[in-house]
Each structure stands twice: as structure tokens, then as C-alpha cells.
Amino acid sequence: MTDVILILNAGSSSIKFAVYPLGATAAPLIRGKIADIERDPVFSAIGADGTAIDMDMPKGIGATADHETLVSMLLGWLAQQRGDRTLAAVGHRVVHGGRRFAAPVLIDNAVLGELEQLIPLAPLHQPHSLAAIRAISRLEPTLPQVACFDTSFHRTQDRLAQLFALPRELSDEGIIRYGFHGLSYEYIASVLPEHLGDRAEGRVIVAHLGNGASMCAMKNRQSVATSMGFTALDGLMMGQRCGTLDAGVVLYLLQSKGLSATEIETLLYRRSGLLGVSGISNNMQDLERCDDPRAREAIELFCFRAASVLGGLVTVLGGLDAVVFTAGIGENSALVRKMICERLAHLGVELEPGCNESGALRISTAQSSIDVLVIPTDEGAVIANATSETVAHSPAHNKLSKLTSVGT
């Protein structure tokens, strides 16, 4: 029987997972998630044929279930599901790799220690990824684990695209633009030739629009520039994050409003964006269904900011051949795609309304000078392939030295 690998994307309120055949590019055998971790965990999963698979969560587990408890339950459940297949490795989405990690890496204690140092740069994501890694290291200490980074794809950018206009010593310390959503962009780059042919190597902007949102300008299917910078707060307006903000606002909140650093972090990461502007929801579908004018204003601001950033990336590329929409909002909101593309008409963008409404692969007209596509992303496939390759080429011949217990 074929060995399998487990893919984990651990967040504060959910753990998304998938099981792939080791070394294969096939679709996942199982895909699912554990949601509402902080309240009352809810499990859902589907098999390769789309059939739902049940898992009985212990009653009353509630908010007492930490990541280690839930990962332990997940491993036990998967052992029943995979039958004779051996779990060969676990691949993790890790948001921040800093300057050090420009490619997937086999995790050991030294790597784990370096990733812990990056927690302040990704406070909503990094701690939970590391919690899942620690949990597996305790439960299955000899099981290889691989970290795949959202920042790695952007390391092809030249120096100017990565610099802030700060004193040189701060840049030398690592206060630079890293960029995120790289696993999503890597997947889109890998499939572009199937949809654009030779134009895939041209000037392409990918809009990863979801609760977290960013854009990436590509040439030769490599990152040239991106909207996110040092942290995942930068760039586009998002579900709960503000995006680009005058740094003077932060100083004002500190000095004049008396907010603490923790209160400002909560404000910028959790109370802003679509949620903050609308005062209603961070969910684009909810806002589109809502008659409240504040909901409409939040949508309009989201699209205005997105079109503005996209225009700036066109300048970096020196022109534009194609735009790709992806991720939750990009793939599912015809209204958002329409409102953004209307602001790009001067570039020669022309949408086919019927195709846009149906979410077709190509939503631009035959006369449009710029191709506009909707391509579902698949970060799990990227992590699965990278994990298989990393483990296969490890000097330890698919074995990882034991991770010692590391405190949280």
C-alpha cells in the first residue's frame, strides 16, 4: 500500500488538514478541518469522492481542548481511516520563515527554536503552527515533519522591492518586506501555463482575496513585488485587518488615546478591515446580502483599495498581461471581481458579465487586452509535494531525528 502524508494548517480557531499519497500529485484522499476550537470544536471531513466522513467529538470537550488534544484525536482517527497505509510524514503551513528559510525544511529543535523567534511577526498564525508541530513531536517523536513557508515564494524579489526606507541597520537586522500567501501564489504559478500558454511567463498579477488578502506581481512566474510586507497586516484591506496604515495613526493611538501595544495589536489584527468598517461582519457573503449602507461602504472600500494596489503593481511590472483572482473572496464573489475590474478599464480590462457571474475560468471578453481568470488555489497540494520531496531527499533517508519535548 502507498504511504501517506498529513498536511496541517493550524490556526487559532481551526485546524485544516488533508491526507495525500506520498510522492504523488494526486488529489487528497481525505480533506477536512476542526473548526470553532476556542468554543466547541466541530469536525468535518470528506473523502476523495466527496462523501462526508464522520468523527465523533467527545461531548463537553469545549474550550478545554488545546491543539495537542485535538491533534492527538486527529491522529487516532486518521489511523483508523488510512488502513494499511503508513503515515510517512507531516507537512505544515508556517506563515513566517524570515530571512533564514527560503525553501521547505525538515524540522528539528534548532529549526523550531528559530521559528519561535518569528512569532511577533505573525502573532495570529505562527504560535498555532508551532503548537501543532510540538504536539506531533510528543505523540510521534520519530515522525518526520516539514515546514513550508508562506514567505519563501517572495525571496526572488530584488533588493529594492524588499526594502523599507528605514535606517540601514534596521534593514540589516531583518526589518524588510517579506510578503505572504506564498504557498497560494506558488500553486497558481505552477498551473498558469495550462491556462495562459506563453503569456504565463509574462506580466501577471494574482489577487489572493480572502479573510487575509494580498496581491503578487509575477514575471516568469516568479514574485517581483507583493502587497504585504514585514507582517501580514500590510497592503490590502482584509476581513479583520486594516491593511496599509499611516504609521502616525499607531503613534496617535499610543500617545493621545493611551492604548497599549496589546490593545493596538487587537485593534489592527482583529477589529479592523471589513468587520471594522461595516460594524457588521468580516464575511464578504454576509455583507453582500446585507442592506445596511455600512456593509456596502465596506465592500466598496475593499475594492477601491484592491484596485489601487493592483495599479501600483502594474507600474512595477511595466505593464500587464493577465489578472488572476483566487482564494475565498476572489473565487466566489462576482461583485468584488466586477467592482475591481471596473476600475481597471483604462488598462484594457473588459469582463464578460455572464462568465463572471458563473465564476468561469476565464471571465474576460475575447476583446479584452488583458486576460482575467478565476483559478481556485490549492496550498495543500503545494505543501504535499514539498513535504514528499523534502523527506525523500533528506540525508536521514526519510527519518527525522527525534524532536525533544519543547515547552510552549
Short mmCIF file of C-alpha atoms in Angstrom, two decimals, residues 134-303:
data_model
loop_
_atom_site.label_atom_id
_atom_site.label_comp_id
_atom_site.label_asym_id
_atom_site.label_seq_id
_atom_site.Cartn_x
_atom_site.Cartn_y
_atom_site.Cartn_z
CA ARG A 134 5.15 20.32 19.19
CA ALA A 135 2.06 18.17 19.67
CA ILE A 136 3.11 15.75 16.94
CA SER A 137 6.69 15.68 18.20
CA ARG A 138 5.40 14.48 21.58
CA LEU A 139 2.93 11.99 20.14
CA GLU A 140 5.09 10.68 17.29
CA PRO A 141 8.68 11.77 18.04
CA THR A 142 10.28 9.92 15.10
CA LEU A 143 7.74 11.05 12.50
CA PRO A 144 9.35 13.49 10.01
CA GLN A 145 7.81 16.94 9.95
CA VAL A 146 8.35 19.55 7.25
CA ALA A 147 7.72 23.30 7.46
CA CYS A 148 6.55 25.03 4.27
CA PHE A 149 6.64 28.82 4.41
CA ASP A 150 4.31 31.49 3.07
CA THR A 151 7.26 33.87 2.77
CA SER A 152 9.53 31.65 0.64
CA PHE A 153 7.96 32.37 -2.75
CA HIS A 154 8.83 36.06 -2.47
CA ARG A 155 12.56 35.59 -1.97
CA THR A 156 13.01 36.02 -5.75
CA GLN A 157 12.30 39.74 -5.38
CA ASP A 158 15.17 42.14 -5.88
CA ARG A 159 16.55 44.17 -3.01
CA LEU A 160 14.61 47.36 -3.77
CA ALA A 161 11.29 45.52 -3.61
CA GLN A 162 12.17 44.23 -0.14
CA LEU A 163 13.46 47.41 1.48
CA PHE A 164 11.67 49.90 3.71
CA ALA A 165 13.02 53.46 3.79
CA LEU A 166 14.39 52.90 7.29
CA PRO A 167 17.93 53.28 8.67
CA ARG A 168 20.17 50.70 7.05
CA GLU A 169 20.99 48.98 10.33
CA LEU A 170 17.32 48.09 10.81
CA SER A 171 17.11 46.59 7.34
CA ASP A 172 20.28 44.63 8.08
CA GLU A 173 18.58 43.27 11.21
CA GLY A 174 15.78 41.86 9.06
CA ILE A 175 13.13 44.58 9.12
CA ILE A 176 12.28 44.18 5.44
CA ARG A 177 9.31 43.28 3.26
CA TYR A 178 8.81 39.51 3.35
CA GLY A 179 5.41 39.00 1.71
CA PHE A 180 2.93 36.21 2.46
CA HIS A 181 0.42 33.82 0.86
CA GLY A 182 3.40 32.38 -1.00
CA LEU A 183 2.07 28.82 -0.97
CA SER A 184 -1.05 30.02 -2.77
CA TYR A 185 0.99 32.00 -5.28
CA GLU A 186 3.30 29.05 -5.88
CA TYR A 187 0.31 26.89 -6.78
CA ILE A 188 -1.14 29.49 -9.15
CA ALA A 189 2.27 29.95 -10.80
CA SER A 190 2.52 26.18 -11.33
CA VAL A 191 -0.78 25.98 -13.24
CA LEU A 192 -0.63 29.25 -15.20
CA PRO A 193 0.83 27.64 -18.36
CA GLU A 194 -2.24 25.39 -18.56
CA HIS A 195 -4.47 28.45 -18.84
CA LEU A 196 -2.33 31.19 -20.41
CA GLY A 197 0.20 29.33 -22.54
CA ASP A 198 3.24 31.50 -23.28
CA ARG A 199 1.57 34.50 -21.62
CA ALA A 200 2.05 32.73 -18.30
CA GLU A 201 5.68 33.88 -18.39
CA GLY A 202 4.60 37.49 -18.87
CA ARG A 203 3.31 40.18 -16.53
CA VAL A 204 0.71 38.62 -14.25
CA ILE A 205 -0.90 39.93 -11.06
CA VAL A 206 -2.50 37.36 -8.77
CA ALA A 207 -5.10 38.64 -6.30
CA HIS A 208 -5.39 36.31 -3.31
CA LEU A 209 -8.55 37.73 -1.77
CA GLY A 210 -9.93 36.15 1.38
CA ASN A 211 -10.18 36.95 5.08
CA GLY A 212 -6.47 37.52 4.63
CA ALA A 213 -5.75 39.26 1.34
CA SER A 214 -2.75 40.23 -0.74
CA MET A 215 -1.54 40.60 -4.33
CA CYS A 216 1.58 39.38 -6.07
CA ALA A 217 3.14 40.71 -9.26
CA MET A 218 4.88 37.98 -11.28
CA LYS A 219 7.24 37.79 -14.22
CA ASN A 220 8.38 34.42 -15.49
CA ARG A 221 6.05 33.02 -12.78
CA GLN A 222 8.30 34.42 -10.06
CA SER A 223 7.46 37.04 -7.45
CA VAL A 224 8.59 40.54 -8.41
CA ALA A 225 6.61 42.50 -5.82
CA THR A 226 3.80 41.91 -3.35
CA SER A 227 1.43 43.99 -1.26
CA MET A 228 2.25 42.51 2.16
CA GLY A 229 5.45 43.46 3.91
CA PHE A 230 7.08 42.80 7.28
CA THR A 231 3.89 41.32 8.74
CA ALA A 232 0.53 40.13 7.42
CA LEU A 233 -1.02 43.49 8.40
CA ASP A 234 0.26 45.32 5.34
CA GLY A 235 -1.29 46.01 1.96
CA LEU A 236 -4.92 45.28 1.13
CA MET A 237 -7.90 45.75 3.41
CA MET A 238 -8.86 42.33 4.80
CA GLY A 239 -11.60 40.64 6.79
CA GLN A 240 -10.41 41.90 10.18
CA ARG A 241 -7.07 43.52 9.36
CA CYS A 242 -6.68 47.13 8.27
CA GLY A 243 -4.03 46.73 5.59
CA THR A 244 -1.66 49.61 4.86
CA LEU A 245 -1.94 52.28 7.56
CA ASP A 246 -0.19 55.57 8.17
CA ALA A 247 2.30 54.77 10.94
CA GLY A 248 1.31 58.07 12.53
CA VAL A 249 -2.05 56.53 13.40
CA VAL A 250 -0.27 53.99 15.60
CA LEU A 251 1.70 56.77 17.30
CA TYR A 252 -1.52 58.70 17.87
CA LEU A 253 -3.23 55.67 19.40
CA LEU A 254 -0.25 55.21 21.73
CA GLN A 255 0.38 58.81 22.69
CA SER A 256 -3.01 60.51 22.54
CA LYS A 257 -5.54 57.73 23.03
CA GLY A 258 -3.46 55.88 25.63
CA LEU A 259 -3.87 52.45 24.03
CA SER A 260 -1.36 49.78 24.97
CA ALA A 261 0.64 47.83 22.40
CA THR A 262 -1.60 44.81 23.06
CA GLU A 263 -4.77 46.87 22.55
CA ILE A 264 -3.42 48.26 19.27
CA GLU A 265 -2.48 44.77 18.10
CA THR A 266 -6.04 43.61 18.78
CA LEU A 267 -7.47 46.65 17.01
CA LEU A 268 -5.37 46.21 13.86
CA TYR A 269 -5.49 42.42 13.60
CA ARG A 270 -8.99 41.60 14.85
CA ARG A 271 -11.29 44.67 14.84
CA SER A 272 -10.50 46.42 11.57
CA GLY A 273 -10.96 45.61 7.87
CA LEU A 274 -14.41 44.60 6.63
CA LEU A 275 -15.53 44.00 10.22
CA GLY A 276 -14.39 47.37 11.49
CA VAL A 277 -15.67 49.46 8.58
CA SER A 278 -19.05 47.74 8.40
CA GLY A 279 -19.52 47.13 12.11
CA ILE A 280 -21.38 44.02 10.97
CA SER A 281 -19.19 41.16 9.75
CA ASN A 282 -15.83 40.18 8.31
CA ASN A 283 -17.59 37.76 5.92
CA MET A 284 -17.98 39.12 2.38
CA GLN A 285 -21.02 36.94 1.66
CA ASP A 286 -22.80 38.32 4.73
CA LEU A 287 -22.02 41.88 3.68
CA GLU A 288 -23.21 41.33 0.12
CA ARG A 289 -26.56 40.08 1.44
CA CYS A 290 -26.92 42.97 3.88
CA ASP A 291 -28.97 46.12 3.09
CA ASP A 292 -27.15 48.26 5.64
CA PRO A 293 -25.25 51.08 3.83
CA ARG A 294 -22.25 50.45 6.09
CA ALA A 295 -21.93 46.97 4.56
CA ARG A 296 -21.90 48.44 1.06
CA GLU A 297 -19.30 51.02 2.06
CA ALA A 298 -17.03 48.28 3.44
CA ILE A 299 -17.27 46.36 0.15
CA GLU A 300 -16.59 49.48 -1.88
CA LEU A 301 -13.56 50.37 0.23
CA PHE A 302 -12.23 46.80 -0.08
CA CYS A 303 -12.47 47.01 -3.88
#
